[in-house]
PDB file of C-alpha atoms in Angstrom:
ATOM      1  CA  GLN K  23       5.014 -20.406  15.649  1.00 88.00           C
ATOM      2  CA  THR K  24       3.667 -18.432  12.736  1.00 90.00           C
ATOM      3  CA  GLN K  25       0.096 -17.286  13.305  1.00 94.00           C
ATOM      4  CA  LEU K  26      -2.353 -15.493  11.060  1.00 95.00           C
ATOM      5  CA  GLU K  27      -6.012 -14.527  11.259  1.00 94.00           C
ATOM      6  CA  ALA K  28      -8.020 -13.058   8.432  1.00 95.00           C
ATOM      7  CA  SER K  29     -10.745 -10.493   9.057  1.00 97.00           C
ATOM      8  CA  GLY K  30     -12.660  -7.807   7.204  1.00 97.00           C
ATOM      9  CA  GLY K  31     -15.090  -9.917   5.234  1.00 97.00           C
ATOM     10  CA  GLY K  32     -18.698  -8.925   4.829  1.00 97.00           C
ATOM     11  CA  SER K  33     -21.552  -8.454   2.425  1.00 97.00           C
ATOM     12  CA  VAL K  34     -21.396  -5.999  -0.449  1.00 98.00           C
ATOM     13  CA  GLN K  35     -23.224  -5.434  -3.684  1.00 97.00           C
ATOM     14  CA  ASP K  36     -21.863  -6.094  -7.127  1.00 97.00           C
ATOM     15  CA  GLY K  37     -19.158  -3.500  -7.790  1.00 97.00           C
ATOM     16  CA  GLY K  38     -18.499  -2.842  -4.112  1.00 98.00           C
ATOM     17  CA  SER K  39     -15.241  -2.946  -2.175  1.00 98.00           C
ATOM     18  CA  LEU K  40     -13.839  -4.644   0.893  1.00 98.00           C
ATOM     19  CA  ARG K  41     -10.475  -4.610   2.610  1.00 98.00           C
ATOM     20  CA  LEU K  42      -9.291  -7.794   4.244  1.00 98.00           C
ATOM     21  CA  SER K  43      -6.687  -7.721   7.018  1.00 98.00           C
ATOM     22  CA  CYS K  44      -4.393 -10.409   8.319  1.00 97.00           C
ATOM     23  CA  PRO K  45      -2.055  -9.822  11.279  1.00 97.00           C
ATOM     24  CA  VAL K  46       0.968 -12.109  10.985  1.00 95.00           C
ATOM     25  CA  SER K  47       3.152 -13.029  13.932  1.00 92.00           C
ATOM     26  CA  GLY K  48       5.853 -15.497  14.869  1.00 89.00           C
ATOM     27  CA  TYR K  49       7.820 -15.396  11.641  1.00 87.00           C
ATOM     28  CA  THR K  50      11.220 -13.989  10.756  1.00 85.00           C
ATOM     29  CA  ARG K  51       9.872 -11.396   8.280  1.00 84.00           C
ATOM     30  CA  LEU K  52      12.452 -12.481   5.727  1.00 85.00           C
ATOM     31  CA  ASN K  53      12.276 -15.292   3.205  1.00 89.00           C
ATOM     32  CA  TYR K  54       8.585 -15.895   3.594  1.00 94.00           C
ATOM     33  CA  CYS K  55       5.756 -15.960   1.132  1.00 95.00           C
ATOM     34  CA  LEU K  56       2.501 -14.424   2.313  1.00 96.00           C
ATOM     35  CA  GLY K  57      -0.682 -14.898   0.387  1.00 96.00           C
ATOM     36  CA  TRP K  58      -4.437 -14.698   0.093  1.00 97.00           C
ATOM     37  CA  PHE K  59      -6.549 -17.629  -0.989  1.00 97.00           C
ATOM     38  CA  ARG K  60     -10.210 -18.386  -1.338  1.00 96.00           C
ATOM     39  CA  GLN K  61     -12.372 -21.453  -1.188  1.00 94.00           C
ATOM     40  CA  ILE K  62     -15.955 -22.481  -1.749  1.00 86.00           C
ATOM     41  CA  PRO K  63     -16.975 -25.457   0.425  1.00 83.00           C
ATOM     42  CA  GLY K  64     -16.377 -28.669  -1.450  1.00 87.00           C
ATOM     43  CA  GLN K  65     -13.982 -27.121  -3.917  1.00 90.00           C
ATOM     44  CA  ALA K  66     -10.221 -26.754  -3.996  1.00 91.00           C
ATOM     45  CA  ARG K  67      -8.626 -23.744  -2.392  1.00 92.00           C
ATOM     46  CA  GLU K  68      -7.340 -21.321  -5.020  1.00 94.00           C
ATOM     47  CA  GLY K  69      -4.697 -18.643  -4.878  1.00 95.00           C
ATOM     48  CA  VAL K  70      -5.654 -14.988  -5.162  1.00 97.00           C
ATOM     49  CA  ALA K  71      -2.439 -13.042  -4.546  1.00 97.00           C
ATOM     50  CA  ALA K  72       0.997 -13.536  -3.012  1.00 97.00           C
ATOM     51  CA  ILE K  73       3.957 -11.442  -1.924  1.00 95.00           C
ATOM     52  CA  ASP K  74       7.424 -12.266  -0.692  1.00 93.00           C
ATOM     53  CA  SER K  75       8.265 -10.637   2.623  1.00 92.00           C
ATOM     54  CA  GLU K  76      11.800  -9.606   1.646  1.00 89.00           C
ATOM     55  CA  TYR K  77      11.634  -8.174  -1.886  1.00 89.00           C
ATOM     56  CA  LEU K  78       7.899  -7.456  -1.879  1.00 91.00           C
ATOM     57  CA  ASN K  79       7.355  -8.943  -5.322  1.00 92.00           C
ATOM     58  CA  GLU K  80       3.644  -9.493  -5.903  1.00 94.00           C
ATOM     59  CA  ARG K  81       1.716 -12.029  -7.950  1.00 95.00           C
ATOM     60  CA  TYR K  82      -2.005 -12.108  -8.715  1.00 96.00           C
ATOM     61  CA  ALA K  83      -4.400 -14.609 -10.149  1.00 95.00           C
ATOM     62  CA  ASP K  84      -5.584 -13.467 -13.583  1.00 95.00           C
ATOM     63  CA  TYR K  85      -9.177 -13.141 -12.467  1.00 94.00           C
ATOM     64  CA  VAL K  86      -8.334 -10.482  -9.848  1.00 95.00           C
ATOM     65  CA  LYS K  87      -5.694  -8.452 -11.693  1.00 95.00           C
ATOM     66  CA  GLY K  88      -6.656  -4.804 -11.820  1.00 96.00           C
ATOM     67  CA  ARG K  89      -9.285  -5.242  -9.100  1.00 98.00           C
ATOM     68  CA  PHE K  90      -7.464  -6.595  -6.042  1.00 98.00           C
ATOM     69  CA  THR K  91      -4.323  -5.164  -4.463  1.00 97.00           C
ATOM     70  CA  LEU K  92      -2.195  -6.895  -1.849  1.00 96.00           C
ATOM     71  CA  SER K  93      -0.029  -4.944   0.539  1.00 95.00           C
ATOM     72  CA  LEU K  94       2.217  -5.564   3.525  1.00 95.00           C
ATOM     73  CA  THR K  95       2.889  -3.024   6.257  1.00 94.00           C
ATOM     74  CA  PRO K  96       6.475  -1.701   6.610  1.00 92.00           C
ATOM     75  CA  ALA K  97       6.743  -3.654   9.867  1.00 92.00           C
ATOM     76  CA  LYS K  98       5.658  -6.730   7.891  1.00 92.00           C
ATOM     77  CA  ASP K  99       3.183  -7.609  10.579  1.00 94.00           C
ATOM     78  CA  THR K 100      -0.088  -7.150   8.716  1.00 96.00           C
ATOM     79  CA  LEU K 101      -1.114  -8.300   5.263  1.00 97.00           C
ATOM     80  CA  TYR K 102      -3.975  -6.592   3.468  1.00 98.00           C
ATOM     81  CA  LEU K 103      -6.095  -7.367   0.442  1.00 98.00           C
ATOM     82  CA  GLN K 104      -7.972  -4.435  -1.054  1.00 98.00           C
ATOM     83  CA  MET K 105     -10.772  -5.791  -3.189  1.00 98.00           C
ATOM     84  CA  ASN K 106     -12.484  -3.390  -5.592  1.00 98.00           C
ATOM     85  CA  ASN K 107     -15.182  -3.939  -8.194  1.00 98.00           C
ATOM     86  CA  LEU K 108     -16.267  -7.136  -6.479  1.00 98.00           C
ATOM     87  CA  LYS K 109     -18.350  -9.549  -8.513  1.00 97.00           C
ATOM     88  CA  PRO K 110     -20.755 -12.278  -7.371  1.00 95.00           C
ATOM     89  CA  GLU K 111     -18.224 -14.894  -8.441  1.00 94.00           C
ATOM     90  CA  ASP K 112     -15.770 -13.449  -5.884  1.00 95.00           C
ATOM     91  CA  ALA K 113     -18.009 -14.633  -3.050  1.00 94.00           C
ATOM     92  CA  ASP K 114     -15.935 -17.106  -1.057  1.00 94.00           C
ATOM     93  CA  THR K 115     -14.249 -17.715   2.234  1.00 96.00           C
ATOM     94  CA  TYR K 116     -10.921 -15.938   2.100  1.00 97.00           C
ATOM     95  CA  TYR K 117      -7.821 -17.143   3.927  1.00 97.00           C
ATOM     96  CA  CYS K 118      -4.390 -15.689   4.522  1.00 97.00           C
ATOM     97  CA  ALA K 119      -1.351 -17.936   4.702  1.00 97.00           C
ATOM     98  CA  ALA K 120       2.416 -17.939   5.108  1.00 96.00           C
ATOM     99  CA  GLY K 121       5.202 -20.268   4.085  1.00 94.00           C
ATOM    100  CA  ARG K 122       8.963 -20.309   3.864  1.00 92.00           C
ATOM    101  CA  ARG K 123      10.071 -18.898   0.528  1.00 89.00           C
ATOM    102  CA  ARG K 124      11.845 -21.268  -1.809  1.00 87.00           C
ATOM    103  CA  GLY K 125      12.092 -19.295  -5.021  1.00 84.00           C
ATOM    104  CA  THR K 126       9.194 -17.284  -6.406  1.00 86.00           C
ATOM    105  CA  CYS K 127       6.132 -16.791  -4.235  1.00 90.00           C
ATOM    106  CA  TYR K 128       3.420 -18.309  -6.380  1.00 88.00           C
ATOM    107  CA  THR K 129      -0.223 -18.548  -5.434  1.00 88.00           C
ATOM    108  CA  ASP K 130      -0.080 -22.334  -5.110  1.00 91.00           C
ATOM    109  CA  PRO K 131      -1.662 -23.271  -1.754  1.00 92.00           C
ATOM    110  CA  ASN K 132       0.757 -26.201  -1.423  1.00 91.00           C
ATOM    111  CA  LEU K 133       3.629 -23.738  -0.876  1.00 92.00           C
ATOM    112  CA  TYR K 134       2.087 -22.417   2.337  1.00 95.00           C
ATOM    113  CA  ALA K 135       2.335 -24.212   5.675  1.00 95.00           C
ATOM    114  CA  TYR K 136       0.648 -21.747   8.008  1.00 96.00           C
ATOM    115  CA  TRP K 137      -2.989 -20.783   7.637  1.00 96.00           C
ATOM    116  CA  GLY K 138      -5.344 -18.466   9.438  1.00 92.00           C
ATOM    117  CA  GLN K 139      -9.065 -18.896   9.846  1.00 93.00           C
ATOM    118  CA  GLY K 140     -11.090 -17.612   6.953  1.00 94.00           C
ATOM    119  CA  THR K 141     -13.321 -14.615   6.565  1.00 97.00           C
ATOM    120  CA  GLN K 142     -16.510 -14.749   4.536  1.00 97.00           C
ATOM    121  CA  VAL K 143     -17.125 -12.469   1.578  1.00 97.00           C
ATOM    122  CA  THR K 144     -20.604 -12.241   0.065  1.00 97.00           C
ATOM    123  CA  VAL K 145     -21.375 -10.300  -3.094  1.00 97.00           C
ATOM    124  CA  SER K 146     -24.959  -9.795  -4.170  1.00 96.00           C
ATOM    125  CA  SER K 147     -26.000  -8.934  -7.695  1.00 90.00           C
TER     126      SER K 147
END
């Protein structure tokens, strides 16, 4: 069974950086989409970034392009999200997720079947 668990959240000031980590286990390492998402309580979960585990093609939400970078270790067992120039509006609970790839790995949460527990990010102005 595919398992994930996000960590690395914390509190930073406006303009600060954080690096989120997500160990991934129990998947074939091929033909999967891996992604980062975020959610404020009471609101819909939104996609931040996604990567396919085979070709390593990346996709980012427009509001994080140029600030966030997703990466996957060569062993494909840990997913990272480097977040730079954080803004107060980035404050959310962040989740990592995995799903079988059927075409392009978009940041649509509905494409992902396996979810880890979230990690909280707070950004103060």
